[in-house]
Coordinates of C-alpha atoms and ligand atoms in Angstrom, one line a residue:
M1 CA -16.9 17.1 -22.1
R2 CA -14.7 18.9 -24.6
T3 CA -16.4 22.2 -23.6
A4 CA -15.6 21.5 -19.9
L5 CA -12.0 20.9 -20.7
L6 CA -11.8 24.2 -22.7
A7 CA -13.5 26.1 -20.0
F8 CA -11.0 24.7 -17.5
A9 CA -8.1 25.7 -19.7
L10 CA -9.3 29.3 -19.7
L11 CA -9.7 29.4 -15.9
L12 CA -6.3 28.2 -14.9
P13 CA -2.8 29.6 -15.5
A14 CA -1.0 27.2 -17.8
G15 CA 2.4 25.7 -17.1
G16 CA 2.6 26.6 -13.4
A17 CA 2.8 23.0 -12.3
L18 CA 6.0 22.4 -14.2
A19 CA 7.9 25.5 -13.1
A20 CA 11.3 24.7 -11.7
P21 CA 12.2 25.7 -8.2
C22 CA 14.1 29.0 -8.1
E23 CA 16.5 28.0 -5.3
R24 CA 19.3 25.7 -6.3
K25 CA 20.1 23.2 -3.6
P26 CA 23.0 20.6 -3.5
L27 CA 22.2 17.2 -5.0
L28 CA 21.3 14.6 -2.4
A29 CA 22.4 11.0 -2.3
G30 CA 19.6 8.6 -1.7
A31 CA 17.9 5.2 -2.2
V32 CA 14.7 4.1 -3.8
A33 CA 13.0 0.7 -3.7
T34 CA 9.9 -0.3 -5.6
V35 CA 8.7 -3.4 -7.5
N36 CA 9.5 -2.1 -10.9
A37 CA 12.9 -0.9 -12.4
L38 CA 11.2 1.8 -14.5
A39 CA 9.6 3.3 -11.4
T40 CA 12.7 3.1 -9.3
D41 CA 14.6 4.8 -12.2
A42 CA 12.1 7.7 -12.1
G43 CA 12.8 8.1 -8.4
I44 CA 16.5 8.1 -8.9
R45 CA 16.1 10.6 -11.7
A46 CA 14.2 12.9 -9.3
L47 CA 17.2 12.8 -7.0
Q48 CA 19.5 13.6 -9.9
Q49 CA 17.4 16.6 -10.9
G50 CA 17.8 18.1 -7.4
G51 CA 14.8 16.4 -5.7
N52 CA 14.8 14.8 -2.2
A53 CA 13.3 11.5 -1.0
V54 CA 9.8 12.9 -1.2
D55 CA 10.2 13.9 -4.9
A56 CA 11.8 10.5 -5.6
A57 CA 9.1 8.5 -3.9
I58 CA 6.3 10.4 -5.6
A59 CA 7.9 10.3 -9.0
A60 CA 8.2 6.5 -8.5
A61 CA 4.6 6.2 -7.4
L62 CA 3.2 8.1 -10.3
T63 CA 5.4 6.0 -12.7
L64 CA 4.1 2.8 -11.1
G65 CA 0.6 4.0 -12.0
V66 CA 1.7 3.7 -15.6
V67 CA 4.0 0.7 -15.7
D68 CA 2.4 -1.4 -12.9
S69 CA -1.1 -0.1 -13.3
H70 CA -2.8 -3.3 -12.1
N71 CA -1.6 -2.5 -8.5
S72 CA -1.9 1.2 -8.0
G73 CA -2.5 4.5 -9.8
I74 CA -4.2 7.9 -9.7
G75 CA -7.5 6.1 -9.7
G76 CA -6.7 4.7 -6.2
G77 CA -5.6 5.7 -2.8
C78 CA -2.5 5.8 -0.6
F79 CA -0.9 6.5 2.7
F80 CA 2.1 8.7 2.7
L81 CA 4.4 8.6 5.7
M82 CA 7.5 10.7 6.1
R83 CA 10.0 11.8 8.6
R84 CA 11.5 15.0 7.4
A85 CA 15.1 15.9 8.0
D86 CA 14.0 18.4 10.7
G87 CA 12.2 15.6 12.6
E88 CA 8.7 16.6 11.7
V89 CA 6.5 13.6 10.8
F90 CA 3.9 13.7 8.1
A91 CA 1.2 11.1 7.9
I92 CA -0.9 12.0 4.9
D93 CA -4.1 10.0 4.4
G94 CA -5.0 9.7 0.7
R95 CA -7.5 6.9 1.3
E96 CA -10.6 6.8 -0.9
T97 CA -13.9 8.1 0.5
A98 CA -17.3 6.5 -0.1
P99 CA -19.8 8.6 -2.1
A100 CA -22.2 10.9 -0.2
A101 CA -25.0 8.7 -1.4
A102 CA -23.4 5.5 0.0
T103 CA -25.6 3.5 2.4
R104 CA -24.6 0.9 4.9
D105 CA -26.5 -1.8 3.0
M106 CA -25.6 -0.8 -0.5
F107 CA -23.9 -4.2 -1.2
V108 CA -26.7 -6.2 0.3
R109 CA -29.3 -7.9 -1.9
D110 CA -32.0 -10.2 -0.5
G111 CA -30.3 -10.0 2.9
K112 CA -26.9 -11.1 1.7
A113 CA -23.7 -9.2 0.9
V114 CA -22.9 -9.5 -2.8
S115 CA -19.2 -9.2 -3.3
A116 CA -19.4 -8.9 -7.0
L117 CA -20.9 -5.4 -6.4
S118 CA -18.1 -4.2 -4.1
L119 CA -15.4 -5.6 -6.3
K120 CA -16.3 -4.7 -9.9
G121 CA -18.1 -1.9 -11.6
A122 CA -19.6 1.5 -10.6
L123 CA -20.5 0.8 -6.9
A124 CA -17.0 -0.6 -6.1
I125 CA -15.4 2.8 -6.6
G126 CA -14.5 5.4 -4.0
V127 CA -13.2 8.9 -4.6
P128 CA -9.4 8.4 -5.3
G129 CA -7.1 10.1 -2.9
S130 CA -3.5 9.4 -4.1
L131 CA -3.1 12.6 -6.2
A132 CA -4.4 14.8 -3.4
A133 CA -2.0 13.2 -1.0
Y134 CA 1.0 13.5 -3.3
D135 CA 0.2 17.1 -4.0
M136 CA 0.0 17.9 -0.3
A137 CA 3.3 16.0 0.4
L138 CA 5.1 17.8 -2.3
R139 CA 3.9 21.2 -1.1
H140 CA 5.0 20.4 2.5
A141 CA 8.3 18.7 1.9
G142 CA 9.3 18.3 -1.8
R143 CA 11.9 20.3 -3.7
L144 CA 10.4 19.7 -7.1
T145 CA 6.8 20.1 -8.5
L146 CA 4.0 17.7 -9.2
G147 CA 4.6 18.4 -12.9
A148 CA 8.1 17.1 -12.6
A149 CA 6.9 14.1 -10.6
L150 CA 4.5 13.2 -13.4
Q151 CA 7.0 13.6 -16.3
R152 CA 8.5 10.2 -16.4
G153 CA 5.2 8.4 -16.2
R154 CA 3.7 10.6 -18.9
L155 CA 6.6 9.8 -21.3
L156 CA 6.3 6.1 -20.6
A157 CA 2.5 6.2 -21.2
E158 CA 2.9 8.3 -24.4
R159 CA 5.9 6.4 -26.0
G160 CA 5.1 3.1 -24.4
F161 CA 7.4 0.8 -22.5
P162 CA 8.3 -2.9 -22.8
L163 CA 5.6 -4.8 -21.0
G164 CA 7.1 -6.6 -18.0
P165 CA 6.3 -10.3 -17.3
V166 CA 4.2 -9.6 -14.3
L167 CA 1.9 -7.1 -16.0
A168 CA 1.7 -9.2 -19.1
A169 CA 0.6 -12.2 -17.1
R170 CA -2.0 -10.2 -15.1
L171 CA -3.4 -8.7 -18.3
N172 CA -3.8 -12.2 -19.7
A173 CA -5.2 -13.7 -16.5
K174 CA -7.9 -11.0 -16.2
A175 CA -8.7 -10.7 -19.9
D176 CA -12.4 -11.5 -19.5
D177 CA -12.9 -9.0 -16.7
L178 CA -11.0 -6.3 -18.6
A179 CA -13.3 -6.7 -21.6
T180 CA -16.4 -5.7 -19.6
F181 CA -16.3 -1.9 -19.9
P182 CA -15.5 -0.4 -23.3
A183 CA -12.8 2.1 -22.2
T184 CA -11.1 -0.7 -20.1
R185 CA -11.3 -3.0 -23.1
A186 CA -9.7 -0.3 -25.3
S187 CA -6.8 0.3 -22.8
F188 CA -6.1 -3.2 -21.5
H189 CA -7.7 -5.9 -23.7
K190 CA -6.3 -7.5 -26.8
P191 CA -9.1 -9.2 -28.8
D192 CA -6.9 -11.3 -31.0
G193 CA -4.5 -12.9 -28.7
T194 CA -2.5 -12.6 -25.6
W195 CA 0.0 -10.0 -24.3
S196 CA 3.6 -11.0 -24.2
A197 CA 6.4 -9.7 -22.1
G198 CA 8.6 -7.3 -24.0
E199 CA 6.0 -5.9 -26.4
T200 CA 5.5 -2.1 -26.3
F201 CA 2.5 -1.0 -24.2
V202 CA 1.2 2.5 -25.0
Q203 CA -1.5 4.4 -23.0
T204 CA -2.4 7.4 -25.0
D205 CA -5.4 8.5 -22.9
L206 CA -3.4 8.2 -19.7
A207 CA -0.6 10.2 -21.1
R208 CA -3.1 12.9 -22.0
T209 CA -4.4 12.8 -18.4
Y210 CA -0.9 13.1 -17.0
R211 CA -0.2 16.1 -19.3
A212 CA -3.4 17.8 -18.2
L213 CA -2.4 17.3 -14.6
Q214 CA 1.0 18.8 -15.3
R215 CA -0.6 21.8 -16.9
Y216 CA -3.6 22.4 -14.6
G217 CA -2.6 20.6 -11.3
V218 CA -4.9 18.4 -9.2
D219 CA -7.9 20.8 -9.6
W220 CA -8.3 19.3 -13.1
F221 CA -8.9 16.0 -11.4
Y222 CA -11.0 16.9 -8.4
R223 CA -12.8 20.0 -9.6
G224 CA -12.6 19.9 -13.3
P225 CA -13.0 17.7 -16.4
F226 CA -12.0 14.5 -14.8
A227 CA -14.6 14.7 -12.0
Q228 CA -17.2 15.6 -14.6
R229 CA -16.3 12.6 -16.7
V230 CA -16.6 10.3 -13.7
A231 CA -20.0 11.8 -12.8
A232 CA -21.3 11.3 -16.4
W233 CA -20.1 7.7 -16.5
M234 CA -21.6 7.0 -13.1
E235 CA -25.0 8.3 -14.2
T236 CA -25.2 6.0 -17.1
N237 CA -23.7 3.0 -15.3
G238 CA -25.7 2.9 -12.0
G239 CA -23.0 4.5 -9.8
L240 CA -23.3 6.9 -6.9
L241 CA -20.2 9.1 -7.2
T242 CA -20.8 12.7 -8.2
A243 CA -18.7 15.7 -9.2
R244 CA -19.5 17.0 -5.7
D245 CA -17.9 14.0 -4.1
F246 CA -14.8 14.8 -6.0
A247 CA -14.8 18.5 -5.2
G248 CA -15.2 17.6 -1.5
Y249 CA -12.3 15.2 -1.3
E250 CA -9.4 16.2 0.9
A251 CA -6.2 14.4 1.8
K252 CA -6.0 14.5 5.6
R253 CA -3.0 15.0 7.8
R254 CA -3.2 12.5 10.6
R255 CA -1.3 12.0 13.8
S256 CA 1.1 9.1 13.4
V257 CA 1.2 6.0 15.7
R258 CA 4.4 6.2 17.8
S259 CA 5.5 3.2 19.8
R260 CA 8.7 1.7 21.2
Y261 CA 10.2 -1.7 20.5
R262 CA 13.3 -2.8 22.4
G263 CA 14.5 0.8 22.7
L264 CA 13.7 1.8 19.1
E265 CA 11.0 4.2 18.0
V266 CA 8.5 2.9 15.5
I267 CA 6.4 5.3 13.5
G268 CA 3.3 3.9 11.9
F269 CA 0.2 5.0 10.0
P270 CA -2.9 5.6 12.1
P271 CA -6.6 4.8 11.3
P272 CA -8.2 4.5 8.7
S273 CA -5.1 2.3 8.4
S274 CA -5.0 -0.6 10.9
G275 CA -1.3 -1.0 10.0
G276 CA 0.3 1.3 12.5
V277 CA -1.8 0.2 15.4
H278 CA -1.4 -3.5 14.8
V279 CA 2.3 -3.5 13.9
A280 CA 2.8 -1.7 17.2
Q281 CA 0.5 -4.1 19.0
I282 CA 2.3 -7.2 17.6
L283 CA 5.7 -5.8 18.5
G284 CA 4.4 -4.7 21.9
I285 CA 3.3 -8.3 22.6
L286 CA 6.6 -9.8 21.3
E287 CA 8.7 -7.5 23.5
N288 CA 7.6 -9.7 26.4
F289 CA 9.5 -12.6 24.9
E290 CA 13.2 -13.1 24.2
Y291 CA 14.3 -14.8 21.0
S292 CA 17.3 -16.4 19.7
W293 CA 17.9 -18.9 16.9
K294 CA 17.9 -21.6 19.6
S295 CA 14.3 -20.8 20.6
F296 CA 13.2 -20.3 17.0
H297 CA 10.1 -22.5 17.1
T298 CA 8.8 -20.7 20.2
Y299 CA 9.4 -17.5 18.3
L300 CA 7.2 -18.6 15.4
H301 CA 4.5 -19.9 17.7
V302 CA 4.4 -16.7 19.8
M303 CA 4.5 -14.5 16.6
A304 CA 1.4 -16.4 15.4
E305 CA -0.4 -16.0 18.7
A306 CA 0.4 -12.2 18.7
M307 CA -0.9 -11.9 15.1
K308 CA -4.1 -13.7 16.0
R309 CA -4.9 -11.4 18.9
A310 CA -4.1 -8.3 16.9
F311 CA -6.4 -9.3 14.1
A312 CA -9.2 -10.1 16.5
D313 CA -9.0 -6.5 17.8
R314 CA -8.8 -5.2 14.3
A315 CA -12.1 -6.8 13.4
H316 CA -13.9 -5.4 16.4
W317 CA -12.5 -1.9 16.8
L318 CA -10.9 -0.5 13.7
G319 CA -12.5 1.9 11.2
D320 CA -12.4 5.5 9.9
P321 CA -11.6 7.5 13.1
D322 CA -13.7 10.4 11.8
F323 CA -16.8 8.1 12.1
A324 CA -16.0 5.4 14.6
R325 CA -14.5 5.6 18.1
V326 CA -11.3 3.7 17.7
P327 CA -9.8 2.9 21.2
R328 CA -6.5 4.7 21.7
N329 CA -4.9 2.0 23.9
L330 CA -4.8 -1.0 21.6
C331 CA -1.0 -0.7 21.4
A332 CA -0.4 0.7 24.9
N333 CA 2.2 -1.2 27.0
G334 CA -0.2 -2.4 29.7
Y335 CA -2.6 -3.9 27.1
C336 CA 0.1 -5.6 25.1
D337 CA 1.6 -7.0 28.2
A338 CA -1.8 -8.5 29.2
L339 CA -2.2 -10.0 25.7
A340 CA 1.3 -11.4 26.0
E341 CA 0.3 -12.9 29.4
S342 CA -2.5 -14.8 27.7
I343 CA -0.1 -16.6 25.4
D344 CA 0.8 -20.1 26.3
P345 CA 4.4 -20.6 24.9
E346 CA 3.6 -24.2 24.2
R347 CA 0.1 -24.2 22.9
A348 CA -2.0 -22.4 20.3
A349 CA -5.1 -20.7 21.7
V350 CA -8.5 -20.5 20.1
V351 CA -9.2 -16.8 20.4
E352 CA -12.7 -17.4 19.0
H353 CA -14.4 -19.6 16.5
G354 CA -15.6 -18.0 13.3
T355 CA -16.9 -18.5 9.8
P356 CA -14.0 -19.2 7.4
P357 CA -13.7 -16.7 4.6
R358 CA -15.4 -17.6 1.4
A359 CA -12.4 -18.1 -0.9
L360 CA -9.2 -19.1 0.9
E361 CA -7.2 -19.4 -2.2
E362 CA -8.0 -15.8 -3.1
V363 CA -7.1 -14.3 0.2
F364 CA -3.7 -13.0 -0.4
G365 CA -2.2 -11.6 -3.5
K366 CA 0.6 -9.3 -4.3
H367 CA -1.4 -6.4 -5.5
T368 CA -1.0 -2.9 -4.1
T369 CA 2.5 -1.5 -4.0
H370 CA 5.0 0.0 -1.6
I371 CA 7.7 2.6 -2.3
A372 CA 10.5 3.2 0.2
A373 CA 12.9 6.1 -0.2
A374 CA 15.5 8.0 1.9
D375 CA 18.1 10.7 1.2
S376 CA 21.3 12.0 2.6
D377 CA 19.6 15.1 4.0
G378 CA 17.7 12.8 6.5
N379 CA 14.3 12.6 4.8
W380 CA 12.7 9.1 5.1
V381 CA 9.6 8.2 3.1
A382 CA 7.2 5.3 3.0
I383 CA 4.3 5.2 0.6
T384 CA 1.8 2.4 0.2
A385 CA -0.6 2.9 -2.7
T386 CA -3.3 0.7 -4.1
I387 CA -6.4 0.4 -6.3
N388 CA -7.1 -2.7 -4.2
T389 CA -7.4 -6.0 -6.0
S390 CA -5.8 -6.6 -9.4
F391 CA -7.0 -3.9 -11.9
G392 CA -9.3 -2.5 -9.2
S393 CA -12.9 -2.1 -10.3
K394 CA -11.9 -2.9 -13.9
V395 CA -13.4 0.4 -14.8
V396 CA -11.4 2.9 -16.9
I397 CA -13.2 6.3 -17.2
P398 CA -13.7 6.9 -20.9
G399 CA -11.1 9.2 -22.5
T400 CA -8.8 9.4 -19.5
G401 CA -7.0 6.0 -19.3
V402 CA -7.5 6.1 -15.5
L403 CA -8.3 2.7 -14.0
M404 CA -10.5 3.2 -10.9
N405 CA -10.1 1.4 -7.5
N406 CA -12.5 -1.1 -5.9
Q407 CA -11.7 0.1 -2.4
M408 CA -15.3 -0.1 -1.3
D409 CA -14.7 -3.8 -0.8
D410 CA -12.5 -2.9 2.2
F411 CA -15.6 -1.9 4.1
A412 CA -17.4 -4.6 6.1
A413 CA -20.4 -5.0 3.7
Q414 CA -22.2 -6.8 6.6
P415 CA -20.9 -7.5 10.1
G416 CA -18.9 -10.7 10.1
V417 CA -19.0 -11.2 6.4
P418 CA -15.4 -11.5 5.0
N419 CA -14.1 -9.2 2.3
A420 CA -11.7 -10.2 -0.6
Y421 CA -8.9 -10.9 1.9
G422 CA -11.0 -12.9 4.3
L423 CA -11.1 -10.0 6.8
V424 CA -14.2 -9.5 8.9
G425 CA -15.3 -6.2 10.4
A426 CA -18.0 -4.7 12.6
E427 CA -19.9 -1.5 13.0
A428 CA -16.6 0.6 13.1
N429 CA -16.0 -0.4 9.4
A430 CA -19.6 -0.4 8.1
V431 CA -20.2 1.5 4.9
G432 CA -21.1 5.2 5.4
P433 CA -21.3 8.3 3.3
G434 CA -18.0 10.1 3.0
K435 CA -16.3 7.4 5.1
R436 CA -12.9 5.8 4.4
P437 CA -12.7 2.0 4.4
L438 CA -10.3 0.4 6.8
S439 CA -6.9 -0.6 5.4
S440 CA -4.1 -2.9 6.3
M441 CA -1.5 -0.7 4.5
S442 CA 1.4 -0.2 6.9
P443 CA 4.0 2.4 5.8
T444 CA 6.5 2.4 8.7
I445 CA 9.7 4.2 9.7
V446 CA 12.0 3.0 12.5
L447 CA 14.4 5.2 14.5
R448 CA 17.4 4.3 16.7
D449 CA 18.6 7.0 19.1
G450 CA 16.2 9.5 17.4
R451 CA 17.6 8.9 13.9
P452 CA 15.7 6.9 11.2
F453 CA 17.5 3.8 10.0
L454 CA 14.7 1.8 8.3
T455 CA 11.6 2.7 6.1
L456 CA 9.4 -0.2 4.9
G457 CA 6.0 -1.4 4.0
G458 CA 4.4 -4.0 1.8
A459 CA 1.6 -5.3 -0.5
G460 CA -0.6 -8.2 0.1
G461 CA -3.7 -7.2 2.1
P462 CA -3.6 -8.3 5.7
T463 CA -0.2 -9.9 5.3
I464 CA 1.2 -6.3 5.0
I465 CA 0.9 -6.0 8.8
T466 CA 2.5 -9.3 9.5
Q467 CA 5.2 -8.7 6.9
V468 CA 6.2 -5.4 8.4
S469 CA 6.3 -6.8 11.9
Q470 CA 8.4 -9.8 10.9
T471 CA 10.9 -7.7 8.9
I472 CA 11.5 -5.5 11.9
V473 CA 11.9 -8.4 14.2
N474 CA 14.2 -10.2 11.7
H475 CA 16.5 -7.3 11.7
V476 CA 16.3 -6.2 15.4
D477 CA 16.0 -9.5 17.2
L478 CA 17.6 -12.0 14.8
G479 CA 20.3 -9.7 13.6
L480 CA 19.6 -10.3 9.9
S481 CA 20.8 -7.8 7.3
F482 CA 18.1 -5.6 5.7
E483 CA 18.2 -7.8 2.6
D484 CA 17.8 -11.0 4.5
S485 CA 15.1 -9.6 6.8
V486 CA 12.9 -9.0 3.8
A487 CA 13.8 -12.3 2.1
A488 CA 13.4 -14.5 5.1
P489 CA 10.4 -16.9 5.1
R490 CA 7.3 -15.6 6.9
V491 CA 4.2 -16.7 8.7
H492 CA 0.8 -15.1 8.8
H493 CA -2.2 -15.4 11.0
Q494 CA -5.2 -13.1 10.8
W495 CA -7.5 -14.6 13.5
K496 CA -10.1 -15.7 11.0
P497 CA -9.7 -18.3 9.5
D498 CA -7.9 -20.0 12.5
V499 CA -5.1 -21.0 10.2
L500 CA -1.4 -20.3 10.4
F501 CA -0.2 -19.6 6.9
I502 CA 3.5 -20.2 6.3
D503 CA 5.8 -19.3 3.4
G504 CA 6.4 -22.2 1.0
T505 CA 10.1 -22.0 1.6
W506 CA 10.0 -23.1 5.3
L507 CA 11.8 -26.4 5.8
A508 CA 9.7 -29.5 6.6
G509 CA 10.5 -29.5 10.3
E510 CA 8.8 -26.2 11.1
P511 CA 5.3 -27.0 10.0
A512 CA 5.4 -30.2 12.0
R513 CA 6.6 -28.5 15.1
L514 CA 3.9 -25.8 14.8
E515 CA 1.3 -28.4 14.3
R516 CA 2.4 -30.1 17.5
R517 CA 1.7 -26.9 19.3
G518 CA -1.9 -26.9 18.1
H519 CA -1.7 -24.7 14.9
V520 CA -3.5 -25.6 11.7
V521 CA -0.7 -24.9 9.3
K522 CA -1.1 -24.2 5.5
R523 CA 1.7 -23.4 3.1
R524 CA 1.3 -20.4 0.8
A525 CA 3.6 -19.1 -1.8
G526 CA 5.0 -15.7 -1.0
L527 CA 2.8 -14.1 1.7
G528 CA 3.2 -10.6 0.2
V529 CA 5.9 -8.3 -1.1
T530 CA 7.9 -5.9 1.1
Q531 CA 10.1 -2.9 0.0
A532 CA 12.6 -1.3 2.4
V533 CA 15.4 1.2 2.6
G534 CA 17.8 0.8 5.5
R535 CA 20.9 2.7 6.7
R536 CA 23.8 0.6 7.7
P537 CA 26.1 1.5 10.6
D538 CA 28.7 2.9 8.1
G539 CA 26.1 5.4 6.8
S540 CA 25.5 3.7 3.4
F541 CA 22.0 2.9 2.2
A542 CA 20.6 -0.5 1.5
A543 CA 17.7 -0.5 -0.9
V544 CA 15.7 -3.7 -0.9
S545 CA 13.0 -5.0 -3.2
D546 CA 11.4 -8.2 -2.2
P547 CA 12.8 -11.2 -4.1
R548 CA 9.2 -12.6 -4.2
V549 CA 8.3 -10.3 -7.0
D550 CA 8.3 -12.3 -10.2
G551 CA 10.4 -11.4 -13.2
E552 CA 13.5 -9.3 -13.7
R553 CA 15.1 -8.3 -10.4
R554 CA 17.7 -5.8 -11.5
G555 CA 17.1 -2.1 -10.9
R556 CA 14.1 -2.4 -8.7
A557 CA 16.1 -1.1 -5.7
R558 CA 18.8 1.4 -6.2
T559 CA 21.0 3.8 -4.4
W560 CA 22.6 6.9 -5.9
D561 CA 25.3 9.2 -4.7
P562 CA 26.2 12.4 -6.6
R563 CA 29.8 12.0 -5.5
A564 CA 30.0 8.6 -7.1
P565 CA 27.4 8.9 -9.9
V566 CA 27.5 5.3 -11.0
S567 CA 24.3 3.9 -9.6
S568 CA 24.8 0.8 -7.5
G569 CA 22.3 -2.0 -7.8
A570 CA 20.9 -3.7 -4.8
R571 CA 18.4 -6.5 -4.4
Ligands
DON601 O1 -6.0 -1.2 2.0 C1 -5.9 -2.4 2.1 O2 -5.7 -3.0 3.1 C2 -6.1 -3.2 0.8 N1 -6.9 -2.5 -0.1 C3 -4.8 -3.5 0.3 C4 -4.9 -4.4 -0.9 C5 -3.7 -5.2 -1.2 O3 -2.7 -5.2 -0.5 C6 -3.8 -6.2 -2.3 N2 -2.9 -7.2 -2.2 N3 -3.1 -8.4 -2.3

C-alpha cells in the first residue's frame, strides 16, 4: 500500500488543491446552521476567508465528518442542493452506489433477508459519494478550494477536539459494535473504560487522509491509494467492492423537483431521494385545506393522512431513476388533489394493512446530518449527508481513519421487508449493481416572488420528509418564526406501521383528539433534527439548529456580517 501511495505522489502535482483563488472578491455576510458548533465555526471561517455559502456549507460538512463522525463523513453519501445567486439550481447526487458484483438477493439467506448483513460489515457498504459531490459543487459554485474546505477538519482530527456529550454517549453506547473490526477499534474503542465529554479526541489516520486529499484531490480517494486499500480490505473480509467500483463512481447532476405551495416555489431533491417528491406531494395535498389555530386538530389529522398516502406511494414507486421508472406525476396538482379528495376530515383511513416493522423502537434516530447555509450574494445551500445508522457499517478502512457507510440497508432487501427505519419497498428499490439506494433525505429551498427565503433539511430517516413538510407549513400557514417553526412539536406517519407518531411534547389533549378520529397514536421523543436558515423581511438571516439536539446549544447556528464582525449567536 505504501508503494501505491508513493506512485500516486509521483503522478499528481502537489499542492494544487490548496491554491488560493487569484481573484479577490468582497467578503459576504451569511449564515450557517449545523448540529455542532465546531462545524458551524468552520463554515463561518470559510465566509471570513472570502468564501460563499457553498464553501461554508462544505467546510462545515467536512468538519462534521471529524467532530460528529457517527452521523456523516467522507465514507458516506450526500445530496447537495443549491440555488446560486444567478438563479441556477444545482442538485448534485452524491449517493452511494452498490458494487458491480451486487445481486438482488445478496442479503437473503435461506429465503429470508438478514438485516445484520446490510447493516454491519463488508456487504453493508456502498461506494461513498460525498467527496465527489463536494468537489463538483465547489468547482461549479465555490470561491475557495477543496483543500481549504478540508483544512479545519484536518486540524481538528490532528490536534484533537473536546469530545461533545452526544458523540461521547454514542461511542459508549456502541462500544461492542465498535470493537468488531481492528481499525475501528483503534479509532473509536476504549478498552479500559468509557469516553467522557470534554476529553480530547484525536484521529491521526483521518488527519492523514484529509491531508492526502488536500494534496492530491479526490483522485486519491476514487482512483488511488484509498480505493486500493478498500479493495484489499474487501478481499480479506468477504466484501464485493473493488477499486474499479471506486474508479467508476460519479456524482450526478440531477434535475430538481419544483413545485408550488400557496404561491411559493419549493425546490426539492429528486430520486434517488424520495424527499423532494414527497415533500411536494404532502404540501400539494395540504394546499386543498385551510388551517388556522382554531382548526388545529383537523390540521394534525389531515397532515397525518397526507403523510400516510405519500409513504404508500414511496414504497411502491420510488427508486434510483437510472434503473427504475419513477412516475413523474406523483406531485402533480391533479394527483395531489385526488389524494386530498380521498381524505375524510373527521376520520383516519386505512390505506392498506401491512406487516409492522421489526423493531419499532429503533425506527427513528437522529443520525445523519443537515447543513443549511446562505450568503448575502444570494447563494442558498442545503446539504444532507449521512453514513446511515450510527457509525454506519462500523468498518474503518485500516490506515485511513475513514468510517464507512451502511447505506446498502436503504435498499429493499426483499419486497415488503422493512429496513432499519421500518420502510418497505418494492422492485423499484431492489438491490442492483451500480444502483443507488432510495433515500428520504430532503434538502429543500423555498422561494417567495422568485427569491429564496428558506433553506432547510433534517436527519432522522423517514421523519426527514415529514419534518421538512411541517417546518414549511408552520412558517407559511401558521405564521411561526423560523425558530419556532423548527422547534414546534411534530407528528409523523409513514403508512407502515399504521401508527401516528407524535412528539413527546404535545399536550395531553391532542393525542386523545387524534385517537377519537381513528388514529393509533404513539408518543416518540424528538422525531428527528432539522436545520434551517431563513431570511426575515428586514433582510437579516435567521440561522436555526434544532433544539432537539442534545448537549451544548451555543454556536451551532450562526450568522456573520463583515460590516459587523461580531458573530451573532442564534438558536
Ligand atoms: O438516506 C436515508 O434516507 C437514510 N440513510 C438516512 C438515515 C438517517 O436519517 C438516520 N437517522 N436516523
